[in-house]
Amino acid sequence: MPDLYDTDFYAWTREQADLLRAGKLPDLDAAHLAEEIESMGRSERNQLTNRLAVLLAHLLKWRFQPGLRGNSWRLTIREQRRRAARVLAQNPSLAAVLDAILADAYGDAVLMAERETGLPESTFPDECPWTFDQAMQDELKAE
């Protein structure tokens, strides 16, 4: 008989929630439940990585295309800073792995900046030129 987890995920989640609420712990699908909880944690980390990638891409564009700076870039930078800060505030344990997250995000940011600017990848530094705190600063300097 097919497993409800594989055939109707929504129904499986409802069933697991009902079992938890009823205290029927032996009836839980513990292996899949653990897998889904871990997945939720990865999702939060990925959310922060994505926010930082967009932020860093715009910071690269700001630095390397000063003649094209505009309100749209400035507002995207502000928005991504707010969103990244919110993810981190809701998941403070991610602070322990910020360096790794920033490095992952920077790789994506370079690809985005290369695509959006038309500048070659070699234009951009090999490693992120900002620490997390520097990237999150509220001011945009004419670098």
Coordinates of N, CA, C and O in Angstrom, one line a residue:
M1 N 0.8 -1.2 0.0 CA 0.0 0.0 0.0 C 0.9 1.2 0.0 O 1.8 1.3 0.8
P2 N 0.6 2.2 -0.9 CA 1.5 3.4 -1.0 C 1.4 4.2 0.3 O 0.4 4.3 1.0
D3 N 2.5 4.8 0.6 CA 2.7 5.7 1.8 C 2.0 7.0 1.5 O 2.2 7.6 0.5
L4 N 1.2 7.5 2.5 CA 0.5 8.7 2.4 C 1.5 9.9 2.1 O 1.2 10.8 1.4
Y5 N 2.6 9.8 2.7 CA 3.7 10.8 2.6 C 4.0 11.0 1.1 O 4.2 12.1 0.6
D6 N 4.1 9.9 0.4 CA 4.4 9.9 -1.1 C 3.3 10.2 -2.0 O 3.5 10.7 -3.1
T7 N 2.1 9.9 -1.6 CA 0.9 10.0 -2.5 C 0.1 11.3 -2.2 O -0.6 11.8 -3.2
D8 N 0.0 11.8 -1.0 CA -0.8 13.0 -0.7 C -0.1 13.7 0.5 O -0.5 13.5 1.6
F9 N 0.9 14.5 0.1 CA 1.7 15.2 1.2 C 0.8 16.0 2.1 O 1.0 16.0 3.3
Y10 N -0.1 16.8 1.5 CA -1.0 17.6 2.3 C -1.8 16.8 3.4 O -1.8 17.2 4.5
A11 N -2.3 15.7 2.9 CA -3.1 14.8 3.8 C -2.1 14.3 4.9 O -2.5 14.2 6.1
W12 N -0.9 13.9 4.5 CA 0.1 13.4 5.4 C 0.4 14.5 6.5 O 0.4 14.1 7.7
T13 N 0.5 15.7 6.1 CA 0.8 16.8 7.1 C -0.3 17.0 8.1 O -0.1 17.1 9.3
R14 N -1.5 16.9 7.6 CA -2.7 17.0 8.4 C -2.8 15.9 9.4 O -3.1 16.1 10.6
E15 N -2.5 14.7 8.9 CA -2.6 13.5 9.8 C -1.5 13.6 10.9 O -1.8 13.3 12.1
Q16 N -0.3 14.0 10.5 CA 0.8 14.1 11.5 C 0.5 15.2 12.6 O 0.7 15.0 13.7
A17 N -0.1 16.3 12.1 CA -0.5 17.3 13.1 C -1.6 16.8 14.0 O -1.5 17.1 15.3
D18 N -2.5 16.1 13.5 CA -3.6 15.6 14.4 C -3.0 14.6 15.4 O -3.4 14.6 16.6
L19 N -2.1 13.7 14.9 CA -1.5 12.7 15.8 C -0.7 13.4 16.9 O -0.7 13.0 18.1
L20 N 0.1 14.5 16.5 CA 0.8 15.2 17.5 C -0.1 15.9 18.6 O 0.1 15.8 19.8
R21 N -1.2 16.5 18.1 CA -2.1 17.1 19.0 C -2.8 16.1 20.0 O -3.1 16.4 21.1
A22 N -3.0 14.9 19.4 CA -3.7 13.9 20.2 C -2.7 13.2 21.1 O -3.1 12.3 21.9
G23 N -1.4 13.5 21.0 CA -0.4 12.8 21.8 C -0.1 11.4 21.4 O 0.4 10.6 22.2
K24 N -0.5 11.0 20.2 CA -0.3 9.7 19.7 C 1.1 9.5 19.1 O 1.3 9.3 17.9
L25 N 2.1 9.7 19.9 CA 3.5 9.8 19.4 C 4.0 8.5 18.7 O 4.7 8.5 17.7
P26 N 3.6 7.3 19.2 CA 4.0 6.1 18.5 C 3.5 5.9 17.1 O 4.0 5.2 16.3
D27 N 2.4 6.6 16.8 CA 1.8 6.5 15.5 C 2.4 7.5 14.5 O 2.0 7.4 13.3
L28 N 3.2 8.4 14.9 CA 3.8 9.4 14.0 C 4.8 8.7 13.0 O 5.4 7.7 13.3
D29 N 4.9 9.3 11.9 CA 5.8 8.9 10.8 C 7.1 9.7 11.2 O 7.4 10.7 10.5
A30 N 7.8 9.2 12.1 CA 9.0 9.9 12.7 C 10.1 10.2 11.7 O 10.6 11.3 11.7
A31 N 10.4 9.2 10.9 CA 11.5 9.4 9.9 C 11.1 10.6 8.9 O 12.0 11.5 8.7
H32 N 9.9 10.5 8.4 CA 9.6 11.6 7.4 C 9.4 12.9 8.2 O 9.7 14.0 7.6
L33 N 8.8 12.9 9.4 CA 8.6 14.1 10.1 C 10.0 14.8 10.4 O 10.1 16.0 10.3
A34 N 11.0 14.0 10.8 CA 12.3 14.6 11.1 C 12.9 15.2 9.8 O 13.5 16.3 9.8
E35 N 12.7 14.5 8.7 CA 13.2 15.0 7.4 C 12.5 16.3 7.0 O 13.2 17.3 6.6
E36 N 11.2 16.4 7.3 CA 10.5 17.7 7.0 C 11.0 18.8 7.9 O 11.1 20.0 7.4
I37 N 11.2 18.5 9.1 CA 11.7 19.6 10.1 C 13.1 20.1 9.6 O 13.3 21.3 9.6
E38 N 13.9 19.2 9.3 CA 15.3 19.6 8.8 C 15.1 20.4 7.5 O 15.8 21.4 7.3
S39 N 14.2 20.0 6.6 CA 14.0 20.8 5.4 C 13.5 22.2 5.7 O 13.9 23.2 5.0
M40 N 12.7 22.4 6.7 CA 12.3 23.7 7.1 C 13.5 24.6 7.5 O 13.5 25.7 7.2
G41 N 14.4 24.0 8.2 CA 15.6 24.7 8.6 C 16.4 25.1 7.4 O 16.9 26.2 7.4
R42 N 16.6 24.2 6.5 CA 17.3 24.5 5.3 C 16.7 25.6 4.5 O 17.3 26.5 3.9
S43 N 15.3 25.6 4.5 CA 14.6 26.7 3.8 C 14.9 28.0 4.4 O 15.0 29.0 3.7
E44 N 15.0 28.2 5.7 CA 15.3 29.4 6.3 C 16.7 29.9 5.9 O 16.9 31.1 5.6
R45 N 17.6 29.0 5.9 CA 19.0 29.3 5.5 C 19.0 29.7 4.1 O 19.7 30.7 3.7
N46 N 18.3 29.0 3.2 CA 18.2 29.4 1.8 C 17.6 30.7 1.6 O 18.0 31.5 0.7
Q47 N 16.6 31.0 2.4 CA 16.0 32.4 2.3 C 17.0 33.5 2.6 O 17.1 34.5 1.9
L48 N 17.8 33.3 3.6 CA 18.8 34.3 4.0 C 19.9 34.4 2.8 O 20.3 35.5 2.4
T49 N 20.3 33.2 2.3 CA 21.2 33.2 1.2 C 20.7 34.0 0.0 O 21.4 34.8 -0.6
N50 N 19.5 33.7 -0.3 CA 18.9 34.4 -1.5 C 18.8 35.9 -1.3 O 19.0 36.7 -2.2
R51 N 18.3 36.3 -0.1 CA 18.2 37.8 0.2 C 19.6 38.4 0.1 O 19.8 39.5 -0.5
L52 N 20.6 37.8 0.6 CA 22.0 38.3 0.6 C 22.5 38.3 -0.8 O 23.2 39.3 -1.2
A53 N 22.2 37.3 -1.6 CA 22.6 37.3 -3.0 C 22.1 38.5 -3.8 O 22.9 39.2 -4.5
V54 N 20.8 38.8 -3.7 CA 20.3 39.9 -4.3 C 20.9 41.2 -3.8 O 21.2 42.1 -4.6
L55 N 21.0 41.3 -2.5 CA 21.7 42.5 -1.9 C 23.1 42.7 -2.5 O 23.4 43.8 -2.9
L56 N 23.9 41.6 -2.4 CA 25.3 41.8 -2.9 C 25.4 42.0 -4.4 O 26.2 42.8 -4.8
A57 N 24.5 41.5 -5.2 CA 24.5 41.8 -6.6 C 24.2 43.3 -6.8 O 24.9 43.9 -7.7
H58 N 23.3 43.8 -6.1 CA 23.0 45.3 -6.2 C 24.2 46.1 -5.7 O 24.4 47.2 -6.2
L59 N 24.8 45.7 -4.6 CA 26.0 46.4 -4.1 C 27.1 46.4 -5.2 O 27.8 47.4 -5.4
L60 N 27.3 45.2 -5.8 CA 28.3 45.1 -6.9 C 27.9 46.1 -8.1 O 28.8 46.8 -8.6
K61 N 26.7 46.1 -8.5 CA 26.2 47.0 -9.5 C 26.5 48.5 -9.1 O 26.9 49.3 -9.9
W62 N 26.2 48.8 -7.9 CA 26.3 50.1 -7.3 C 27.8 50.5 -7.4 O 28.1 51.6 -7.8
R63 N 28.7 49.6 -7.0 CA 30.1 49.9 -7.0 C 30.7 50.0 -8.4 O 31.5 50.8 -8.7
F64 N 30.3 49.1 -9.3 CA 31.0 48.9 -10.6 C 30.3 49.6 -11.7 O 30.8 49.7 -12.8
Q65 N 29.1 50.1 -11.5 CA 28.4 50.9 -12.5 C 27.9 52.2 -11.9 O 26.7 52.4 -11.9
P66 N 28.8 53.1 -11.4 CA 28.3 54.3 -10.7 C 27.5 55.2 -11.5 O 26.6 55.9 -11.0
G67 N 27.7 55.2 -12.8 CA 26.9 56.1 -13.7 C 25.5 55.6 -13.9 O 24.6 56.4 -14.4
L68 N 25.2 54.4 -13.5 CA 23.8 53.9 -13.6 C 23.0 53.8 -12.3 O 21.9 53.3 -12.3
R69 N 23.6 54.3 -11.3 CA 23.0 54.3 -10.0 C 21.6 55.0 -10.0 O 21.5 56.1 -10.7
G70 N 20.6 54.4 -9.4 CA 19.3 55.1 -9.4 C 18.5 54.7 -8.2 O 18.9 53.8 -7.4
N71 N 17.3 55.2 -8.1 CA 16.4 54.9 -7.0 C 16.1 53.5 -6.9 O 15.9 52.9 -5.8
S72 N 15.9 52.8 -8.1 CA 15.5 51.4 -8.1 C 16.6 50.5 -7.4 O 16.2 49.7 -6.5
W73 N 17.8 50.8 -7.7 CA 18.9 50.0 -7.1 C 18.9 50.3 -5.6 O 19.1 49.4 -4.7
R74 N 18.9 51.6 -5.2 CA 18.9 52.0 -3.8 C 17.8 51.4 -3.0 O 18.0 50.9 -1.9
L75 N 16.6 51.4 -3.6 CA 15.5 50.8 -2.9 C 15.6 49.2 -2.8 O 15.2 48.7 -1.8
T76 N 16.1 48.6 -3.8 CA 16.3 47.2 -3.7 C 17.3 46.8 -2.7 O 17.1 45.9 -1.9
I77 N 18.4 47.6 -2.6 CA 19.4 47.4 -1.5 C 18.7 47.5 -0.1 O 18.9 46.7 0.8
R78 N 17.9 48.6 0.1 CA 17.3 48.8 1.3 C 16.3 47.7 1.7 O 16.2 47.2 2.8
E79 N 15.5 47.2 0.6 CA 14.6 46.2 0.8 C 15.2 44.9 1.2 O 14.8 44.2 2.2
Q80 N 16.3 44.5 0.5 CA 17.0 43.2 0.8 C 17.7 43.3 2.2 O 17.7 42.2 2.9
R81 N 18.2 44.4 2.6 CA 18.7 44.5 3.9 C 17.6 44.3 5.0 O 17.9 43.6 5.9
R82 N 16.5 44.9 4.8 CA 15.4 44.7 5.7 C 15.0 43.2 5.8 O 14.8 42.6 6.8
R83 N 14.8 42.6 4.6 CA 14.4 41.2 4.5 C 15.4 40.2 5.1 O 15.1 39.3 5.8
A84 N 16.7 40.5 4.8 CA 17.8 39.7 5.4 C 17.8 39.8 6.9 O 17.9 38.8 7.7
A85 N 17.7 41.0 7.4 CA 17.7 41.3 8.9 C 16.5 40.6 9.5 O 16.6 40.0 10.6
R86 N 15.3 40.6 8.9 CA 14.2 39.9 9.4 C 14.4 38.4 9.5 O 14.0 37.8 10.5
V87 N 14.9 37.8 8.4 CA 15.2 36.3 8.5 C 16.2 36.0 9.6 O 16.0 35.1 10.4
L88 N 17.2 36.8 9.8 CA 18.2 36.6 10.8 C 17.6 36.8 12.2 O 17.8 36.0 13.1
A89 N 16.7 37.8 12.3 CA 16.1 38.0 13.6 C 15.1 36.9 14.0 O 15.0 36.5 15.2
Q90 N 14.5 36.3 13.0 CA 13.6 35.1 13.3 C 14.4 33.8 13.5 O 13.8 32.9 14.0
N91 N 15.6 33.8 13.0 CA 16.5 32.6 13.1 C 17.9 33.0 13.6 O 18.8 32.9 12.8
P92 N 18.0 33.4 14.8 CA 19.3 33.9 15.3 C 20.4 32.9 15.3 O 21.6 33.3 15.2
S93 N 20.1 31.6 15.2 CA 21.2 30.6 15.2 C 21.9 30.6 13.9 O 23.0 30.1 13.7
L94 N 21.3 31.3 12.8 CA 22.0 31.4 11.5 C 23.2 32.3 11.6 O 24.1 32.2 10.8
A95 N 23.3 33.1 12.7 CA 24.4 34.0 12.9 C 25.7 33.2 13.0 O 26.8 33.7 12.6
A96 N 25.6 32.0 13.5 CA 26.8 31.2 13.7 C 27.4 30.7 12.3 O 28.6 30.3 12.3
V97 N 26.6 30.8 11.2 CA 27.1 30.3 9.9 C 27.1 31.4 8.9 O 27.0 31.2 7.7
L98 N 27.1 32.7 9.4 CA 26.9 33.8 8.4 C 28.1 33.9 7.4 O 27.8 34.2 6.3
D99 N 29.3 33.6 7.8 CA 30.4 33.6 6.9 C 30.2 32.7 5.7 O 30.4 33.1 4.5
A100 N 29.7 31.5 6.0 CA 29.5 30.5 4.9 C 28.3 30.9 4.1 O 28.3 30.8 2.8
I101 N 27.3 31.5 4.7 CA 26.1 31.9 3.9 C 26.5 33.1 3.0 O 26.1 33.1 1.8
L102 N 27.3 34.0 3.5 CA 27.7 35.2 2.7 C 28.6 34.7 1.5 O 28.4 35.2 0.4
A103 N 29.4 33.7 1.8 CA 30.3 33.2 0.7 C 29.4 32.6 -0.4 O 29.6 32.8 -1.6
D104 N 28.4 31.8 0.0 CA 27.5 31.2 -0.9 C 26.7 32.2 -1.7 O 26.6 32.2 -2.9
A105 N 26.2 33.2 -1.0 CA 25.4 34.3 -1.6 C 26.3 35.1 -2.6 O 25.8 35.5 -3.6
Y106 N 27.5 35.3 -2.2 CA 28.4 36.1 -3.1 C 28.6 35.4 -4.5 O 28.6 36.1 -5.5
G107 N 28.8 34.1 -4.5 CA 28.9 33.4 -5.7 C 27.7 33.6 -6.6 O 27.8 33.9 -7.8
D108 N 26.5 33.6 -6.1 CA 25.3 33.8 -6.8 C 25.2 35.3 -7.2 O 24.8 35.6 -8.3
A109 N 25.6 36.2 -6.4 CA 25.6 37.6 -6.6 C 26.5 38.0 -7.8 O 26.1 38.8 -8.6
V110 N 27.6 37.4 -7.9 CA 28.5 37.7 -9.0 C 27.8 37.3 -10.4 O 27.9 38.0 -11.3
L111 N 27.2 36.1 -10.4 CA 26.5 35.7 -11.6 C 25.4 36.6 -11.9 O 25.2 37.0 -13.1
M112 N 24.6 37.0 -10.9 CA 23.5 38.0 -11.2 C 24.1 39.3 -11.7 O 23.5 39.9 -12.7
A113 N 25.1 39.8 -11.1 CA 25.7 41.1 -11.5 C 26.3 41.0 -12.9 O 26.1 41.9 -13.7
E114 N 26.9 39.9 -13.2 CA 27.5 39.7 -14.5 C 26.3 39.7 -15.6 O 26.4 40.4 -16.6
R115 N 25.3 39.0 -15.3 CA 24.1 38.9 -16.2 C 23.5 40.3 -16.4 O 23.1 40.7 -17.5
E116 N 23.3 41.0 -15.3 CA 22.5 42.3 -15.3 C 23.3 43.5 -15.8 O 22.8 44.4 -16.3
T117 N 24.7 43.4 -15.7 CA 25.5 44.5 -16.1 C 26.1 44.3 -17.4 O 26.5 45.3 -18.1
G118 N 26.3 43.1 -17.8 CA 27.0 42.8 -19.1 C 28.5 42.9 -18.9 O 29.3 42.7 -19.8
L119 N 29.0 43.2 -17.6 CA 30.4 43.2 -17.3 C 30.9 41.8 -17.2 O 30.2 40.9 -16.7
P120 N 32.2 41.5 -17.5 CA 32.7 40.2 -17.4 C 32.9 39.8 -15.9 O 33.1 40.7 -15.1
E121 N 32.8 38.5 -15.6 CA 33.0 38.1 -14.2 C 34.3 38.6 -13.6 O 34.4 38.9 -12.4
S122 N 35.3 38.7 -14.4 CA 36.6 39.2 -13.9 C 36.6 40.6 -13.4 O 37.5 41.0 -12.7
T123 N 35.5 41.3 -13.7 CA 35.4 42.7 -13.1 C 35.2 42.7 -11.6 O 35.7 43.6 -10.9
F124 N 34.6 41.6 -11.1 CA 34.2 41.6 -9.7 C 35.3 40.8 -8.9 O 35.9 39.9 -9.4
P125 N 35.4 41.2 -7.6 CA 36.4 40.5 -6.8 C 36.1 39.0 -6.6 O 34.9 38.6 -6.7
D126 N 37.1 38.2 -6.5 CA 37.0 36.8 -6.3 C 36.2 36.4 -5.0 O 35.5 35.5 -5.0
E127 N 36.5 37.2 -4.0 CA 35.8 37.0 -2.7 C 35.0 38.2 -2.4 O 35.3 39.4 -2.8
C128 N 34.0 38.0 -1.6 CA 33.1 39.1 -1.2 C 33.9 40.3 -0.5 O 34.6 40.1 0.4
P129 N 33.7 41.5 -1.1 CA 34.5 42.6 -0.5 C 33.8 43.2 0.7 O 34.4 44.1 1.3
W130 N 32.7 42.6 1.2 CA 32.0 43.2 2.4 C 31.9 42.1 3.4 O 31.6 40.9 3.1
T131 N 32.0 42.4 4.6 CA 31.5 41.5 5.7 C 30.0 41.6 5.8 O 29.4 42.5 5.1
F132 N 29.4 40.8 6.5 CA 27.9 40.8 6.6 C 27.5 42.2 7.2 O 26.6 42.9 6.7
D133 N 28.2 42.7 8.2 CA 27.8 44.0 8.8 C 28.0 45.1 7.9 O 27.2 46.0 7.8
Q134 N 29.1 45.1 7.1 CA 29.3 46.1 6.1 C 28.2 46.1 5.0 O 27.7 47.2 4.6
A135 N 27.8 44.9 4.6 CA 26.7 44.8 3.5 C 25.4 45.3 4.1 O 24.6 45.8 3.3
M136 N 25.2 45.2 5.4 CA 23.9 45.6 6.0 C 23.9 47.0 6.4 O 22.9 47.5 6.9
Q137 N 25.0 47.8 6.3 CA 25.0 49.2 6.7 C 24.0 50.0 5.9 O 23.8 49.7 4.7
D138 N 23.4 51.0 6.5 CA 22.3 51.7 5.9 C 22.7 52.8 5.0 O 21.9 53.5 4.4
E139 N 24.0 53.0 4.8 CA 24.4 54.1 3.9 C 25.0 53.5 2.6 O 25.6 52.5 2.6
L140 N 24.9 54.3 1.6 CA 25.5 53.9 0.3 C 26.5 55.0 0.0 O 26.1 56.2 -0.2
K141 N 27.7 54.6 0.0 CA 28.8 55.6 -0.3 C 29.1 55.6 -1.8 O 29.0 54.6 -2.5
A142 N 29.6 56.7 -2.2 CA 30.1 56.8 -3.6 C 31.5 56.2 -3.6 O 32.4 57.0 -3.6
E143 N 31.5 54.9 -3.7 CA 32.8 54.2 -3.6 C 33.7 54.5 -4.8 O 33.6 54.3 -5.9

